[in-house]
Coordinates of C-alpha atoms in Angstrom, one line a residue:
M1 CA -44.5 -55.7 14.0
K2 CA -41.7 -54.0 12.1
K3 CA -39.0 -52.4 14.3
L4 CA -37.0 -49.2 14.0
V5 CA -34.1 -48.3 16.3
I6 CA -32.8 -44.8 16.4
I7 CA -29.4 -44.5 18.1
G8 CA -28.6 -41.2 19.7
S9 CA -30.7 -39.0 22.0
G10 CA -29.6 -35.6 20.8
I11 CA -31.7 -33.3 18.7
A12 CA -31.4 -35.4 15.6
G13 CA -32.5 -38.6 17.3
N14 CA -35.4 -37.0 19.2
L15 CA -36.8 -35.1 16.2
A16 CA -36.6 -38.3 14.1
S17 CA -38.4 -40.2 16.8
I18 CA -41.2 -37.6 16.9
Y19 CA -41.6 -37.7 13.1
F20 CA -41.6 -41.4 12.8
Q21 CA -44.0 -41.9 15.7
K22 CA -46.4 -39.6 13.9
Q23 CA -45.9 -40.9 10.4
F24 CA -45.8 -44.6 11.3
P25 CA -48.0 -45.2 14.3
D26 CA -47.9 -49.0 13.8
L27 CA -44.0 -49.1 13.8
D28 CA -42.2 -50.2 17.0
I29 CA -39.8 -47.4 17.7
T30 CA -37.0 -47.4 20.2
L31 CA -34.7 -44.5 20.9
V32 CA -31.3 -45.6 22.4
G33 CA -28.7 -43.3 23.9
K34 CA -27.7 -41.3 26.9
N35 CA -28.3 -37.6 27.2
D36 CA -24.8 -36.3 27.0
K37 CA -25.0 -33.0 28.9
K38 CA -21.3 -32.4 28.4
R39 CA -21.4 -32.3 24.6
P40 CA -21.3 -28.8 23.2
I41 CA -24.6 -27.6 21.7
V42 CA -24.6 -26.1 18.3
G43 CA -27.5 -25.2 16.0
E44 CA -29.4 -22.5 17.8
S45 CA -30.5 -20.5 14.8
T46 CA -33.2 -21.8 12.5
V47 CA -34.4 -20.7 9.1
E48 CA -37.9 -20.8 7.6
L49 CA -37.4 -24.3 6.2
T50 CA -36.5 -25.7 9.6
T51 CA -39.4 -24.1 11.3
H52 CA -41.8 -25.4 8.7
F53 CA -40.7 -28.9 9.7
L54 CA -40.9 -28.2 13.4
E55 CA -44.4 -26.7 13.1
A56 CA -45.5 -29.8 11.2
L57 CA -44.4 -31.9 14.2
G58 CA -46.7 -29.9 16.4
L59 CA -44.0 -27.8 18.1
G60 CA -45.5 -24.4 17.2
A61 CA -46.7 -23.5 20.7
L62 CA -43.4 -24.5 22.1
L63 CA -41.5 -22.3 19.7
E64 CA -43.8 -19.3 20.3
E65 CA -43.9 -19.5 24.1
K66 CA -40.3 -20.4 24.9
H67 CA -38.0 -19.1 22.1
Y68 CA -37.4 -15.8 20.4
H69 CA -38.7 -15.1 16.9
K70 CA -35.8 -14.6 14.5
Y71 CA -36.6 -11.9 12.0
G72 CA -34.2 -13.1 9.4
L73 CA -30.4 -13.1 8.9
T74 CA -28.8 -9.7 9.4
Y75 CA -25.4 -9.0 7.8
Y76 CA -22.9 -6.3 8.9
F77 CA -20.5 -5.2 6.2
K78 CA -17.7 -3.1 7.7
L79 CA -16.7 -0.4 5.2
K80 CA -13.1 0.0 6.4
P81 CA -10.8 -2.6 7.9
D82 CA -9.2 -0.4 10.6
S83 CA -10.2 -0.7 14.3
T84 CA -11.5 2.9 14.5
C85 CA -14.1 2.4 11.8
R86 CA -17.7 1.8 13.1
R87 CA -19.5 2.3 9.8
Y88 CA -21.4 -0.7 8.6
A89 CA -23.6 -1.3 5.6
I90 CA -26.3 -3.5 7.1
H91 CA -28.6 -5.9 5.2
E92 CA -31.6 -7.0 7.2
A93 CA -35.1 -8.2 6.4
P94 CA -37.3 -5.3 5.3
G95 CA -40.3 -6.8 7.1
V96 CA -41.9 -9.9 8.6
I97 CA -42.4 -12.7 6.1
R98 CA -45.2 -15.3 6.2
M99 CA -42.9 -18.2 7.2
P100 CA -41.4 -17.6 10.7
A101 CA -38.0 -18.6 12.1
Y102 CA -36.7 -18.8 15.6
N103 CA -33.5 -18.6 17.7
L104 CA -33.6 -21.7 19.9
N105 CA -32.4 -22.0 23.5
R106 CA -31.2 -25.5 22.8
T107 CA -30.9 -26.5 26.4
T108 CA -34.6 -26.1 27.0
F109 CA -35.7 -27.1 23.5
D110 CA -33.8 -30.4 23.6
Q111 CA -35.2 -31.3 26.9
D112 CA -38.8 -30.5 25.8
I113 CA -38.6 -32.7 22.8
R114 CA -37.2 -35.6 24.9
D115 CA -40.2 -35.2 27.2
L116 CA -42.6 -35.1 24.2
N117 CA -41.2 -38.4 22.9
L118 CA -42.0 -40.0 26.3
D119 CA -45.5 -38.7 26.1
L120 CA -45.9 -40.0 22.6
G121 CA -45.0 -43.5 23.8
V122 CA -41.6 -43.8 22.2
R123 CA -39.5 -46.3 24.2
A124 CA -36.3 -44.7 25.4
I125 CA -33.4 -46.8 26.6
H126 CA -30.9 -44.6 28.4
T127 CA -27.6 -46.4 27.6
D128 CA -25.1 -46.4 24.7
V129 CA -24.7 -48.9 22.0
A130 CA -21.7 -51.2 22.1
D131 CA -22.0 -52.7 18.6
I132 CA -24.4 -53.4 15.7
I133 CA -24.4 -56.8 13.9
F134 CA -26.0 -56.1 10.5
S135 CA -28.1 -58.8 9.0
P136 CA -26.7 -60.3 5.8
D137 CA -30.3 -60.7 4.6
K138 CA -32.7 -58.5 6.4
S139 CA -35.7 -60.2 4.7
Q140 CA -34.7 -63.3 6.8
T141 CA -33.2 -61.9 10.0
K142 CA -33.1 -58.5 11.7
H143 CA -30.2 -56.3 12.6
L144 CA -28.9 -56.9 16.2
I145 CA -28.0 -53.9 18.4
K146 CA -25.8 -54.7 21.4
L147 CA -26.2 -52.4 24.4
K148 CA -23.2 -51.4 26.6
E149 CA -25.1 -52.3 29.7
P150 CA -28.4 -54.1 30.3
V151 CA -31.5 -52.0 30.8
D152 CA -34.7 -53.6 32.3
G153 CA -33.2 -57.0 31.5
L154 CA -32.4 -56.2 27.9
D155 CA -28.9 -56.3 26.6
T156 CA -29.7 -56.5 22.8
L157 CA -32.4 -55.1 20.5
D158 CA -33.4 -56.3 17.0
A159 CA -34.5 -54.0 14.3
D160 CA -35.6 -53.9 10.6
W161 CA -34.1 -50.5 10.2
V162 CA -31.4 -48.6 12.1
I163 CA -30.9 -44.8 12.1
D164 CA -27.6 -43.5 13.3
A165 CA -28.1 -40.1 15.0
T166 CA -25.1 -40.4 17.3
G167 CA -23.5 -37.2 16.0
R168 CA -19.8 -37.0 16.1
N169 CA -19.6 -40.4 17.7
R170 CA -20.5 -41.8 14.2
L171 CA -21.2 -45.3 15.3
I172 CA -22.1 -46.8 11.9
A173 CA -19.6 -44.8 9.9
R174 CA -16.8 -45.9 12.2
K175 CA -17.9 -49.5 12.1
L176 CA -18.2 -49.7 8.3
K177 CA -15.2 -47.5 7.7
L178 CA -17.1 -44.9 5.8
N179 CA -15.2 -41.9 6.9
K180 CA -14.3 -39.5 4.1
Q181 CA -12.1 -36.4 4.3
A182 CA -13.8 -33.1 3.6
P183 CA -12.1 -31.0 0.9
Y184 CA -12.0 -27.9 3.2
Q185 CA -11.6 -27.6 6.9
R186 CA -13.1 -25.2 9.4
S187 CA -12.7 -24.5 13.2
S188 CA -15.2 -22.9 15.6
F189 CA -14.9 -21.2 19.0
W190 CA -18.1 -20.1 20.7
F191 CA -19.6 -19.3 24.1
R192 CA -22.8 -18.2 25.7
L193 CA -23.1 -14.8 27.5
K194 CA -25.6 -13.6 30.1
R195 CA -26.3 -10.3 32.0
F196 CA -24.8 -8.2 29.2
D197 CA -25.9 -4.8 27.9
R198 CA -27.5 -5.5 24.5
T199 CA -27.4 -1.8 23.6
H200 CA -23.7 -2.1 23.0
L201 CA -24.5 -3.9 19.8
F202 CA -25.9 -0.8 18.3
N203 CA -23.0 1.6 19.1
I204 CA -22.2 1.7 15.4
E205 CA -23.0 4.0 12.5
A206 CA -25.5 1.8 10.7
I207 CA -26.2 2.4 7.1
K208 CA -29.6 0.9 6.5
P209 CA -33.2 1.9 5.8
K210 CA -35.2 2.8 8.9
H211 CA -38.3 0.7 9.6
H212 CA -40.7 -0.1 12.4
T213 CA -41.6 -3.7 11.6
F214 CA -39.5 -5.5 14.2
D215 CA -36.8 -4.9 16.8
S216 CA -33.4 -5.4 15.0
Y217 CA -32.0 -7.2 18.1
Y218 CA -34.1 -10.3 17.4
V219 CA -32.3 -11.7 14.4
T220 CA -29.2 -13.7 13.9
H221 CA -26.3 -11.2 13.5
H222 CA -23.4 -11.9 11.2
F223 CA -20.1 -10.0 11.1
Y224 CA -17.2 -10.7 8.8
G225 CA -13.4 -10.5 8.6
K226 CA -10.5 -12.0 6.8
G227 CA -11.1 -15.8 6.7
Y228 CA -13.8 -15.8 9.4
W229 CA -17.4 -14.8 10.3
I230 CA -19.0 -14.1 13.6
W231 CA -22.5 -15.1 14.8
L232 CA -24.5 -13.5 17.6
I233 CA -27.8 -15.4 18.4
P234 CA -30.1 -13.9 21.0
M235 CA -31.9 -16.5 23.0
R236 CA -34.7 -16.6 25.6
S237 CA -33.5 -17.9 29.0
E238 CA -35.6 -19.6 31.5
T239 CA -34.9 -16.9 34.1
G240 CA -35.8 -14.0 31.8
E241 CA -32.2 -12.8 31.8
D242 CA -30.6 -11.8 28.5
L243 CA -28.8 -14.7 26.9
I244 CA -26.8 -14.8 23.7
S245 CA -24.7 -17.3 21.8
I246 CA -21.5 -15.8 20.2
G247 CA -19.1 -17.6 18.0
I248 CA -16.5 -17.4 15.3
T249 CA -16.0 -19.9 12.5
F250 CA -12.8 -19.6 10.5
R251 CA -10.4 -21.2 8.1
T252 CA -7.0 -21.1 9.8
E253 CA -4.9 -20.9 6.7
I254 CA -6.8 -17.8 5.5
M255 CA -7.2 -16.1 8.9
N256 CA -3.5 -16.7 9.5
G257 CA -4.1 -18.1 13.0
E258 CA -6.8 -19.5 15.2
V259 CA -9.1 -18.4 18.0
S260 CA -9.3 -21.0 20.8
T261 CA -9.8 -18.9 23.9
L262 CA -12.0 -16.1 25.1
E263 CA -8.9 -13.9 25.4
E264 CA -7.9 -14.6 21.7
F265 CA -11.4 -13.9 20.6
L266 CA -11.5 -10.5 22.4
E267 CA -8.1 -9.6 21.1
K268 CA -9.3 -10.2 17.5
M269 CA -12.6 -8.3 18.1
V270 CA -10.8 -5.3 19.5
N271 CA -8.9 -5.0 16.3
D272 CA -11.7 -5.9 13.8
H273 CA -15.1 -5.3 15.5
P274 CA -14.7 -3.4 18.8
V275 CA -18.5 -3.3 19.2
I276 CA -18.5 -7.1 19.8
A277 CA -15.6 -6.8 22.3
E278 CA -17.6 -4.2 24.2
L279 CA -20.7 -6.3 24.2
V280 CA -18.8 -9.4 25.6
R281 CA -17.1 -7.4 28.3
S282 CA -20.4 -6.1 29.5
G283 CA -21.6 -9.6 30.4
E284 CA -20.8 -12.9 32.1
V285 CA -19.5 -15.8 30.1
I286 CA -21.3 -19.1 30.9
D287 CA -19.2 -21.6 29.0
T288 CA -16.8 -21.8 26.1
N289 CA -16.5 -24.5 23.4
L290 CA -14.0 -25.3 20.6
Y291 CA -14.0 -27.5 17.6
R292 CA -10.8 -27.7 15.6
N293 CA -10.8 -28.9 12.0
Y294 CA -14.2 -30.5 12.6
M295 CA -15.3 -31.1 9.0
Y296 CA -15.8 -34.6 7.7
E297 CA -18.0 -36.6 5.3
S298 CA -18.9 -40.2 4.6
E299 CA -18.6 -42.5 1.6
Q300 CA -22.3 -43.5 1.9
Y301 CA -25.2 -42.2 3.9
Y302 CA -28.2 -44.5 3.1
S303 CA -28.3 -48.2 2.5
R304 CA -30.9 -50.6 1.0
E305 CA -29.8 -52.9 3.8
G306 CA -31.7 -50.8 6.2
W307 CA -29.2 -48.4 7.9
F308 CA -29.1 -44.6 7.6
L309 CA -26.8 -41.8 8.8
I310 CA -28.5 -38.5 9.7
G311 CA -27.1 -35.2 11.0
D312 CA -23.6 -35.2 12.3
S313 CA -23.3 -38.9 12.2
G314 CA -22.8 -38.6 8.4
F315 CA -21.2 -35.2 7.8
T316 CA -20.7 -31.9 9.5
F317 CA -22.0 -28.5 8.5
D318 CA -20.6 -25.1 8.4
P319 CA -23.0 -23.1 10.6
A320 CA -23.3 -20.5 7.9
N321 CA -26.9 -20.0 6.8
S322 CA -28.1 -22.1 9.7
A323 CA -28.1 -25.1 7.4
G324 CA -27.5 -27.9 9.9
L325 CA -31.0 -28.3 11.2
A326 CA -32.4 -27.3 7.8
Y327 CA -30.8 -30.3 6.2
L328 CA -31.8 -32.6 9.1
A329 CA -35.3 -31.5 8.2
H330 CA -34.6 -33.0 4.7
Q331 CA -32.9 -36.2 5.9
I332 CA -35.6 -37.4 8.4
P333 CA -38.3 -37.4 5.7
Q334 CA -35.8 -38.9 3.2
V335 CA -35.3 -41.8 5.5
A336 CA -39.1 -42.0 6.1
A337 CA -39.7 -42.2 2.3
M338 CA -37.1 -45.0 1.9
I339 CA -38.6 -47.0 4.8
K340 CA -42.1 -46.4 3.5
K341 CA -41.1 -47.9 0.1
D342 CA -39.2 -50.7 1.8
M343 CA -42.3 -51.7 3.8
V344 CA -44.1 -52.6 0.6
G345 CA -41.1 -54.0 -1.3
Q346 CA -40.6 -51.0 -3.6
L347 CA -37.3 -49.6 -2.4
T348 CA -34.7 -49.6 -5.1
D349 CA -31.0 -48.8 -5.3
A350 CA -31.9 -46.2 -7.9
Y351 CA -34.2 -44.3 -5.5
I352 CA -31.6 -44.4 -2.7
Q353 CA -29.0 -43.0 -5.2
C354 CA -31.3 -40.1 -5.9
H355 CA -31.2 -39.2 -2.3
E356 CA -27.4 -39.7 -2.1
A357 CA -27.2 -37.3 -5.1
H358 CA -29.3 -34.7 -3.3
L359 CA -27.0 -34.9 -0.3
S360 CA -24.0 -34.5 -2.6
A361 CA -25.6 -31.3 -3.9
Q362 CA -25.9 -30.1 -0.4
L363 CA -22.2 -30.8 0.1
S364 CA -21.5 -28.8 -3.1
L365 CA -23.2 -25.8 -1.5
Q366 CA -20.8 -26.4 1.5
D367 CA -17.9 -26.3 -0.9
A368 CA -19.0 -23.0 -2.2
W369 CA -19.4 -21.6 1.3
S370 CA -15.9 -22.8 2.0
K371 CA -14.6 -20.5 -0.7
W372 CA -16.6 -17.6 0.8
Y373 CA -13.9 -17.4 3.5
E374 CA -11.5 -16.0 0.8
I375 CA -13.7 -12.9 0.3
M376 CA -15.3 -12.4 3.8
H377 CA -13.2 -9.3 4.4
D378 CA -14.5 -7.7 1.2
P379 CA -17.8 -6.0 1.9
L380 CA -18.8 -5.6 -1.8
K381 CA -18.1 -9.2 -2.8
M382 CA -19.6 -10.7 0.3
A383 CA -22.8 -8.5 0.1
W384 CA -23.5 -9.6 -3.5
T385 CA -22.6 -13.2 -2.7
L386 CA -25.2 -13.3 0.0
L387 CA -27.8 -11.6 -2.0
V388 CA -27.6 -14.2 -4.8
A389 CA -27.4 -17.1 -2.3
N390 CA -30.5 -16.0 -0.5
L391 CA -32.3 -15.4 -3.8
G392 CA -31.7 -19.1 -4.6
Y393 CA -32.8 -20.2 -1.1
F394 CA -36.1 -18.3 -1.2
Q395 CA -37.1 -18.9 -4.8
I396 CA -35.8 -22.4 -5.4
S397 CA -34.8 -24.4 -2.3
L398 CA -37.6 -23.3 0.1
P399 CA -40.4 -24.0 -2.4
N400 CA -38.8 -27.3 -3.3
Y401 CA -39.0 -28.3 0.4
V402 CA -42.5 -27.0 1.1
N403 CA -43.9 -28.9 -1.9
G404 CA -41.9 -32.1 -1.1
G405 CA -40.1 -32.1 -4.4
F406 CA -36.9 -33.3 -2.8
L407 CA -38.5 -36.7 -2.1
D408 CA -39.1 -37.2 -5.8
G409 CA -36.2 -39.1 -7.5
H410 CA -36.1 -37.0 -10.7
Q411 CA -36.3 -33.7 -8.9
A412 CA -33.5 -34.8 -6.5
K413 CA -31.4 -35.7 -9.5
H414 CA -32.2 -32.3 -11.1
F415 CA -31.0 -30.6 -7.9
A416 CA -27.8 -32.6 -8.0
F417 CA -27.4 -31.6 -11.7
L418 CA -27.6 -27.9 -10.8
L419 CA -25.1 -28.3 -8.0
P420 CA -22.2 -30.6 -9.1
R421 CA -19.2 -30.9 -6.8
F422 CA -15.8 -29.6 -7.9
T423 CA -12.3 -30.3 -6.6
P424 CA -10.7 -27.4 -4.6
E425 CA -8.6 -26.7 -7.7
T426 CA -11.6 -26.3 -10.0
Q427 CA -14.0 -24.7 -7.6
P428 CA -15.6 -21.6 -9.3
T429 CA -15.0 -18.1 -8.1
P430 CA -16.9 -17.7 -4.8
Y431 CA -18.8 -14.5 -5.7
P432 CA -21.3 -14.0 -8.5
F433 CA -20.7 -12.0 -11.7
P434 CA -17.0 -11.9 -10.9
C435 CA -15.7 -9.8 -13.7
L436 CA -18.5 -7.3 -13.3
I437 CA -18.1 -7.0 -9.5
D438 CA -14.3 -6.6 -10.0
A439 CA -15.1 -3.7 -12.4
V440 CA -17.4 -2.1 -9.8
A441 CA -14.6 -2.4 -7.2
A442 CA -12.1 -0.8 -9.6
S443 CA -14.4 2.1 -10.1
Y444 CA -14.2 3.3 -6.5
N445 CA -11.3 4.0 -4.2
E446 CA -13.1 2.5 -1.2
A447 CA -16.1 0.5 -0.3
D448 CA -19.2 2.5 -1.2
P449 CA -22.5 1.4 0.6
S450 CA -24.4 2.5 -2.5
C451 CA -22.8 -0.3 -4.4
M452 CA -24.1 -2.9 -2.0
P453 CA -27.8 -2.2 -1.8
N454 CA -30.1 -4.3 0.4
L455 CA -32.3 -6.0 -2.1
Y456 CA -34.1 -8.4 0.3
S457 CA -37.4 -6.8 -0.5
K458 CA -37.0 -8.3 -3.9
T459 CA -35.1 -11.5 -3.3
V460 CA -37.3 -12.8 -0.4
N461 CA -40.3 -15.0 -1.4
W462 CA -43.2 -13.0 0.2
D463 CA -45.9 -15.3 -1.3
L464 CA -44.8 -18.7 0.0
Y465 CA -46.3 -20.3 3.1
V466 CA -48.4 -23.3 1.8
P467 CA -47.6 -26.0 -0.8
N468 CA -48.4 -24.9 -4.4
E469 CA -46.7 -27.0 -7.0
N470 CA -48.0 -24.8 -9.8
A471 CA -46.1 -21.8 -8.4
R472 CA -42.7 -23.4 -8.4
S473 CA -41.9 -22.6 -12.0
K474 CA -43.1 -19.0 -11.4
Y475 CA -40.6 -18.7 -8.5
A476 CA -37.8 -20.1 -10.7
A477 CA -38.8 -17.5 -13.3
R478 CA -38.5 -14.9 -10.7
Y479 CA -35.1 -16.2 -9.8
F480 CA -33.8 -15.6 -13.3
W481 CA -35.6 -12.3 -13.6
M482 CA -33.8 -11.1 -10.5
L483 CA -30.4 -12.3 -11.8
A484 CA -31.0 -10.1 -14.8
Y485 CA -32.0 -7.2 -12.5
M486 CA -28.9 -7.7 -10.4
R487 CA -26.6 -7.7 -13.5
L488 CA -28.1 -4.5 -14.8
K489 CA -27.8 -2.9 -11.4
L490 CA -24.1 -3.8 -11.2
M491 CA -23.6 -2.6 -14.8
R492 CA -24.9 0.8 -13.9
M493 CA -22.4 1.0 -11.0
V494 CA -19.4 0.5 -13.3
K495 CA -17.6 3.7 -14.4
W496 CA -17.2 2.6 -18.0
Q497 CA -14.1 3.5 -20.0
P498 CA -13.6 3.4 -23.8
S499 CA -11.3 0.3 -23.5
V500 CA -11.3 -3.1 -25.2
K501 CA -11.6 -4.7 -21.7
H502 CA -14.7 -2.7 -20.8
V503 CA -16.3 -3.2 -24.2
G504 CA -15.9 -7.0 -23.9
L505 CA -17.3 -6.9 -20.3
F506 CA -20.3 -4.9 -21.5
I507 CA -21.1 -7.3 -24.3
K508 CA -20.6 -10.3 -22.1
H509 CA -23.0 -9.2 -19.4
S510 CA -25.5 -7.8 -21.8
K511 CA -25.7 -11.3 -23.2
G512 CA -26.0 -12.6 -19.7
V513 CA -29.0 -10.3 -19.1
L514 CA -30.7 -11.5 -22.2
I515 CA -30.0 -15.2 -21.3
D516 CA -31.5 -14.7 -17.8
L517 CA -34.5 -12.9 -19.2
S518 CA -35.0 -15.6 -21.8
N519 CA -34.9 -18.3 -19.1
S520 CA -37.4 -16.3 -17.0
I521 CA -39.8 -15.8 -19.9
A522 CA -39.5 -19.5 -21.0
L523 CA -40.4 -20.7 -17.5
R524 CA -43.4 -18.4 -17.4
L525 CA -44.7 -19.6 -20.8
F526 CA -43.7 -23.3 -20.5
P527 CA -43.7 -24.3 -16.8
S528 CA -42.9 -27.9 -17.7
L529 CA -39.3 -26.8 -18.6
F530 CA -38.8 -26.5 -14.8
Y531 CA -38.8 -30.3 -14.5
K532 CA -35.7 -31.4 -16.4
Y533 CA -36.3 -35.1 -16.2
G534 CA -40.1 -35.1 -16.4
P535 CA -42.4 -37.1 -14.1
S536 CA -40.7 -39.9 -12.1
P537 CA -41.7 -43.5 -12.7
E538 CA -43.3 -45.2 -9.7
S539 CA -39.9 -46.6 -8.5
L540 CA -38.5 -43.1 -8.2
A541 CA -41.7 -41.3 -7.2
S542 CA -42.2 -40.0 -3.7
P543 CA -44.3 -42.5 -1.6
F544 CA -46.0 -39.4 -0.1
Q545 CA -48.9 -38.4 -2.3
P546 CA -49.4 -35.5 -2.7
R547 CA -45.7 -34.9 -2.2
S548 CA -46.3 -32.2 0.4
S549 CA -48.1 -34.7 2.6
F550 CA -44.7 -35.7 4.0
L551 CA -45.5 -33.0 6.6
T552 CA -49.0 -34.2 7.3
C553 CA -48.3 -35.6 10.8
K554 CA -50.6 -37.1 13.3
P555 CA -51.4 -34.4 16.0
H556 CA -50.7 -34.9 19.7
N557 CA -52.4 -33.6 22.7
Q558 CA -50.6 -30.3 23.1
A559 CA -52.2 -29.5 26.5
R560 CA -50.3 -32.4 28.0
V561 CA -46.8 -31.4 26.8
A562 CA -44.5 -28.4 27.0
P563 CA -45.2 -25.5 27.1
L564 CA -49.0 -25.8 27.7
R565 CA -48.5 -28.4 30.4
K566 CA -46.7 -26.1 32.7
M567 CA -48.8 -23.0 31.7
N568 CA -52.0 -24.9 32.6
G569 CA -50.6 -26.4 35.8
L570 CA -51.0 -30.0 34.6
K571 CA -49.1 -32.9 36.0
I572 CA -48.2 -35.8 33.7
N573 CA -47.7 -39.4 34.7
P574 CA -43.9 -39.8 34.3
N575 CA -44.4 -43.4 33.2
K576 CA -46.7 -42.5 30.3

């Protein structure tokens, strides 16, 4: 029997174990690692893509019963930088979309998925790994995993494939000297708060459309300042008390300092966002956490020799856009696709390089987000940046995931072509339509909320909830159509002057509108243009056919696991 060893018992290792157990029932799976309760927990906010993966694993009831729905990302753009201003232009979802998202209480969620792995029969060894001896020829011998201490008489394990999910311990990356410096650094300080008065959060003058589709508290809240952004993530506690995660992520050189204590956080909030300081002071802080300059990458993430780095064992994420768990939901099926090909002798270096290229494209997005810190204090630029970013997510990235396109070699290469990496010196301007937005800013003496409209009713993909490969080119056409719409909307905001500069600007963006409209019409008329490299040969094709079947997972008996186990008063054999 072929053997897979997953090292690390955090969220990455446990989700990978569940997925592999369901996709490969004949594979011998062992999960190795201690539950490190002292390690800071990050990744409480999910997006629709992440939830799509979790639902496929059979975790829907768990999410519904034990975690808050997250009704999108809500952005607060402060209109004046002084401490007395409480006017915010707010962008939030205009309604409830078909694909849900959740704010996770990671303490309870992580324990529940550990319990589910035991119920599924995954062998869990609660010790750490001392070393890995990689086989020089895995067709002849297996990799050898040495345990730090014997468990049930075992001090070594052998494996055909090894997945490193050890997070910041980075077992394989350290052993093989794969560490790579990230082009930009970030630091984060965060804490959890209980017994607070949530109504403090709404003691502001909110400029937004009124609606009655959901309670605006149940979202992930984002506030911005010079060189930093703040998250506030409401969570469901086991006791029923209010619980919220609050944190700041910043680039020290732009913020001109750092936040490493609760006192420093409150001092900054009193000056920039007093509403947050008041919220924090109304409650009790449970814990505090700090990561300084925590960004890193690796020279390589996947190997034909049968080892793979997933989650933080390979590289770290900026928590912006809740992307950490979202890309983990890519990586686990990527590794599964490579192992599936390897099982039948069809895994090639070229297919692995396609996935490495896809990962590089994700890092390119991170590079772009790094530049956002330069404009986070500017409500106009940040509002339009997020509008365009979310347009790309809903019309391009999310359909690509739901349909399994990212597991196809040619489509992964196309994604990398669209998102090349730049050096910090050549990185493009962080906000879209830069000359046009600069002209809008110059037309007004101060930030005008009418210049930062909430367009999420138009940018969100309201149709998507099941795989539909034929619709992907239509979504891409909609993306270009919306770019043209946004350009025209910005052009109408400019107070045009009879100057050479403005004439040139008008001509440039009129051409831009025509190009965007041409791209949109071409994709509508000729959908095959969406696939730059055409159909993949068998060596680069996804082993999951149809491609969306990567999320067709073997069901488990939900009555015997959380949350239905406790709700129905069932007792489970702990040895099962």
